[in-house]
Amino acid sequence: MKKIAVFTSHVYEPMCAMTQKGINAAALDCGVKVIYFSSFSDSYSGRSYVEYNKYDQGDNVSFDIPDLNDFDGIIKISTYFSESVKVHLKQILSKTDKPVINIGGFDPDYMNIVCDDTHSFNEIVSHLIEKHNCKDIYHLAGIPGKHYTQERLEAYKSALMGHDIDFDESKVYYGTLWRDCGDDALDYILENCKKNGKKLPDAVVCANDYSAIGLIIACRKRGITVPDDLIVTGFDGVDDAVNGFPTITTSRQPFYNSGYSAVLALTEIFDGKEIPKTIRILADFMPNQSCGCKPVTADNIQDVRDIYLRRLKNTTNIAQSTTNLMLSVAAAETLPEFFEAVRENAKWNAGYKDMLLCLAPGWDQQRVVGSDYSKVDEDMTVVTGYIGDKDVPAQTFRKKNILPKELLEDPNPYYIFAIHHLQYYMGYLIVNPDVEFQEQDMQQSWLVDLGMIFENRRIQRDLQSSVNRLEFLYSRDMLTGLYNRYGVEKFFSNFFDECVENKKGLAVIIIDMDGLKQINDNYGHHEGDYAIKAIASAMMAVSGDDEICTRSGGDEFVVLAKNYDQLRADDYIKNVRDYISAKTKTENKHYEIVVSVGVYIANPSKDKKEKRLDDYQLFSKYVKLADKAMYEEKRKHKKKAADIKSHIKSTGA
């Protein structure tokens, strides 16, 4: 099966949606596989969102995913591409020899399928002159420098001159191709009319429907009625224009036919046939209410209402899905629960017939990828998803294949959306979306939120790791790895309660090293550190779940032990001393490591504890009592050492 890569943006906008519908129909008819690589870049807003550059960098990774050498042909839907995206795609496409067909604009580097703007736009202007006797006609043009802006301007001029009406440059206002230019355009038109002693022109022909919608809204705010006071026309035939109120006289671009023809053209190229460099398709002229051809009545209100309610329902669904997504992932304690929450929300409200969430290696490492990513082949992991009503099990596939084997072999088209937070790439979403009657901004918001919740998950993990690390540093002794005094205090309450419940003893064992100064003075401080660590190693080696070992000071250690009696304490101390002795002998140390030990065993009572002391006070009391016993043993050790020294001196031995 031949494969076609389609690069597009704003898949939910009506013009793109209709183009994709044509591509998908032709692909099924011709038996070719279509995979879309999509972003949400926008070339139509009058504002400059420079603060979103990092978001665009991550979003446009969609275009860097495919290795185009694995495809047979390429379609580029340029309708909504920003200039930066066009440059990026130009670099990508310059590296392949696969045939490329451009739709939604004109690109001199590739084959193009375009609307015959000259004929179609001329038809609108001529209609105003011939049908409505308009003479004073303004033009709300597109963005300067765009090829279609100039082409439609020339068609406007041609229609005027063909009807012996002089072209006046002052009657041209350059807008943004979006609703936001309506007020400024009307201000300019009113001011220019005032200079010429007129209140209003006969008509304004707009470069596209959205400009016309913006102008009509501006007129409504000023008390200007369309079409009674001013005729307004559009171009493109988008749903918002033909289903609005008033319905806008326009020329519906052949979006569906353009998409269908692009696939047919590629299949002819696959068969070795030559096709024209440019294929022009006529638009369909649609006279409506905004020029007066159809009366402005309530006849179409129910149709408008039905469409509005359908779109409102879809918008409400995706908004609810976003809310549910946030709530459900917040409640997820594990990654599998987290992935399940994403799947269930996508399944019911996001508008995806099929959805697979694929994570890349290092998705949680704030990974940045570039144009060379197309040549990277790595394991993609499907962590969750569904096909129809069937959940998809976790699986891996090679990125080079773009899709898992099951999806690669079926005839359906699939869309690839990058999952990212700002410029940080995490993987991609494979979806089969319902692109009709969906709101572009809401769909984009869902994907943005998806990236954000993955980033929040990463942040939570890193924060927890930092907390655990700080907790470790705060509660551990760095030389020995044992708990410090704070660390053992954390366990005291649980140990105490267990001993109360089991009616067993709670022991505090103090271990203090004898002669550390002599070892430091005679063998060096590194040997003193060795001795301290040897004692710690012995304590850890002979301890289990019932003991917590701490280093409480320079050469002093504390063991908190539950379910203890004196016999068990004596065994523990013996095992510690035996371990130390064996270790120093094995490692050929020329000194002995001696410890003094004190033990206090309490028989905890909840009532006594609650009446008298809190945990800290009670633990401190036990330590003090064990410390007293340890110093008693240390005194005996010193006396024994002194007696030995005195005996040696007296005997001369």
JSON list of N, CA and C in Angstrom, two decimals, residues 489-490 492-493 613-623:
[
{"chain": "A", "resi": 489, "resn": "GLU", "atom": "N", "xyz": [13.99, 9.54, 66.03]},
{"chain": "A", "resi": 489, "resn": "GLU", "atom": "CA", "xyz": [12.81, 10.09, 66.69]},
{"chain": "A", "resi": 489, "resn": "GLU", "atom": "C", "xyz": [11.55, 9.86, 65.87]},
{"chain": "A", "resi": 490, "resn": "LYS", "atom": "N", "xyz": [11.71, 9.77, 64.52]},
{"chain": "A", "resi": 490, "resn": "LYS", "atom": "CA", "xyz": [10.55, 9.53, 63.66]},
{"chain": "A", "resi": 490, "resn": "LYS", "atom": "C", "xyz": [9.91, 8.17, 63.94]},
{"chain": "A", "resi": 492, "resn": "PHE", "atom": "N", "xyz": [10.10, 6.46, 66.86]},
{"chain": "A", "resi": 492, "resn": "PHE", "atom": "CA", "xyz": [9.86, 6.17, 68.27]},
{"chain": "A", "resi": 492, "resn": "PHE", "atom": "C", "xyz": [8.39, 5.88, 68.56]},
{"chain": "A", "resi": 493, "resn": "SER", "atom": "N", "xyz": [7.51, 6.71, 68.03]},
{"chain": "A", "resi": 493, "resn": "SER", "atom": "CA", "xyz": [6.09, 6.57, 68.34]},
{"chain": "A", "resi": 493, "resn": "SER", "atom": "C", "xyz": [5.55, 5.21, 67.87]},
{"chain": "A", "resi": 613, "resn": "LEU", "atom": "N", "xyz": [4.50, 12.38, 79.54]},
{"chain": "A", "resi": 613, "resn": "LEU", "atom": "CA", "xyz": [5.48, 12.92, 78.60]},
{"chain": "A", "resi": 613, "resn": "LEU", "atom": "C", "xyz": [5.05, 12.72, 77.15]},
{"chain": "A", "resi": 614, "resn": "ASP", "atom": "N", "xyz": [5.52, 13.63, 76.28]},
{"chain": "A", "resi": 614, "resn": "ASP", "atom": "CA", "xyz": [5.32, 13.41, 74.85]},
{"chain": "A", "resi": 614, "resn": "ASP", "atom": "C", "xyz": [6.43, 12.52, 74.32]},
{"chain": "A", "resi": 615, "resn": "ASP", "atom": "N", "xyz": [6.38, 12.20, 73.02]},
{"chain": "A", "resi": 615, "resn": "ASP", "atom": "CA", "xyz": [7.35, 11.26, 72.43]},
{"chain": "A", "resi": 615, "resn": "ASP", "atom": "C", "xyz": [8.79, 11.72, 72.65]},
{"chain": "A", "resi": 616, "resn": "TYR", "atom": "N", "xyz": [9.04, 12.99, 72.38]},
{"chain": "A", "resi": 616, "resn": "TYR", "atom": "CA", "xyz": [10.41, 13.50, 72.47]},
{"chain": "A", "resi": 616, "resn": "TYR", "atom": "C", "xyz": [10.92, 13.40, 73.91]},
{"chain": "A", "resi": 617, "resn": "GLN", "atom": "N", "xyz": [10.07, 13.81, 74.84]},
{"chain": "A", "resi": 617, "resn": "GLN", "atom": "CA", "xyz": [10.49, 13.78, 76.24]},
{"chain": "A", "resi": 617, "resn": "GLN", "atom": "C", "xyz": [10.72, 12.36, 76.72]},
{"chain": "A", "resi": 618, "resn": "LEU", "atom": "N", "xyz": [9.85, 11.46, 76.29]},
{"chain": "A", "resi": 618, "resn": "LEU", "atom": "CA", "xyz": [9.98, 10.07, 76.72]},
{"chain": "A", "resi": 618, "resn": "LEU", "atom": "C", "xyz": [11.22, 9.42, 76.12]},
{"chain": "A", "resi": 619, "resn": "PHE", "atom": "N", "xyz": [11.47, 9.67, 74.85]},
{"chain": "A", "resi": 619, "resn": "PHE", "atom": "CA", "xyz": [12.67, 9.13, 74.21]},
{"chain": "A", "resi": 619, "resn": "PHE", "atom": "C", "xyz": [13.92, 9.68, 74.88]},
{"chain": "A", "resi": 620, "resn": "SER", "atom": "N", "xyz": [13.93, 10.97, 75.15]},
{"chain": "A", "resi": 620, "resn": "SER", "atom": "CA", "xyz": [15.08, 11.59, 75.81]},
{"chain": "A", "resi": 620, "resn": "SER", "atom": "C", "xyz": [15.32, 10.98, 77.19]},
{"chain": "A", "resi": 621, "resn": "LYS", "atom": "N", "xyz": [14.22, 10.67, 77.88]},
{"chain": "A", "resi": 621, "resn": "LYS", "atom": "CA", "xyz": [14.35, 10.05, 79.20]},
{"chain": "A", "resi": 621, "resn": "LYS", "atom": "C", "xyz": [15.01, 8.68, 79.08]},
{"chain": "A", "resi": 622, "resn": "TYR", "atom": "N", "xyz": [14.56, 7.87, 78.10]},
{"chain": "A", "resi": 622, "resn": "TYR", "atom": "CA", "xyz": [15.13, 6.54, 77.91]},
{"chain": "A", "resi": 622, "resn": "TYR", "atom": "C", "xyz": [16.61, 6.62, 77.55]},
{"chain": "A", "resi": 623, "resn": "VAL", "atom": "N", "xyz": [16.96, 7.57, 76.68]},
{"chain": "A", "resi": 623, "resn": "VAL", "atom": "CA", "xyz": [18.35, 7.75, 76.28]},
{"chain": "A", "resi": 623, "resn": "VAL", "atom": "C", "xyz": [19.21, 8.10, 77.49]}
]
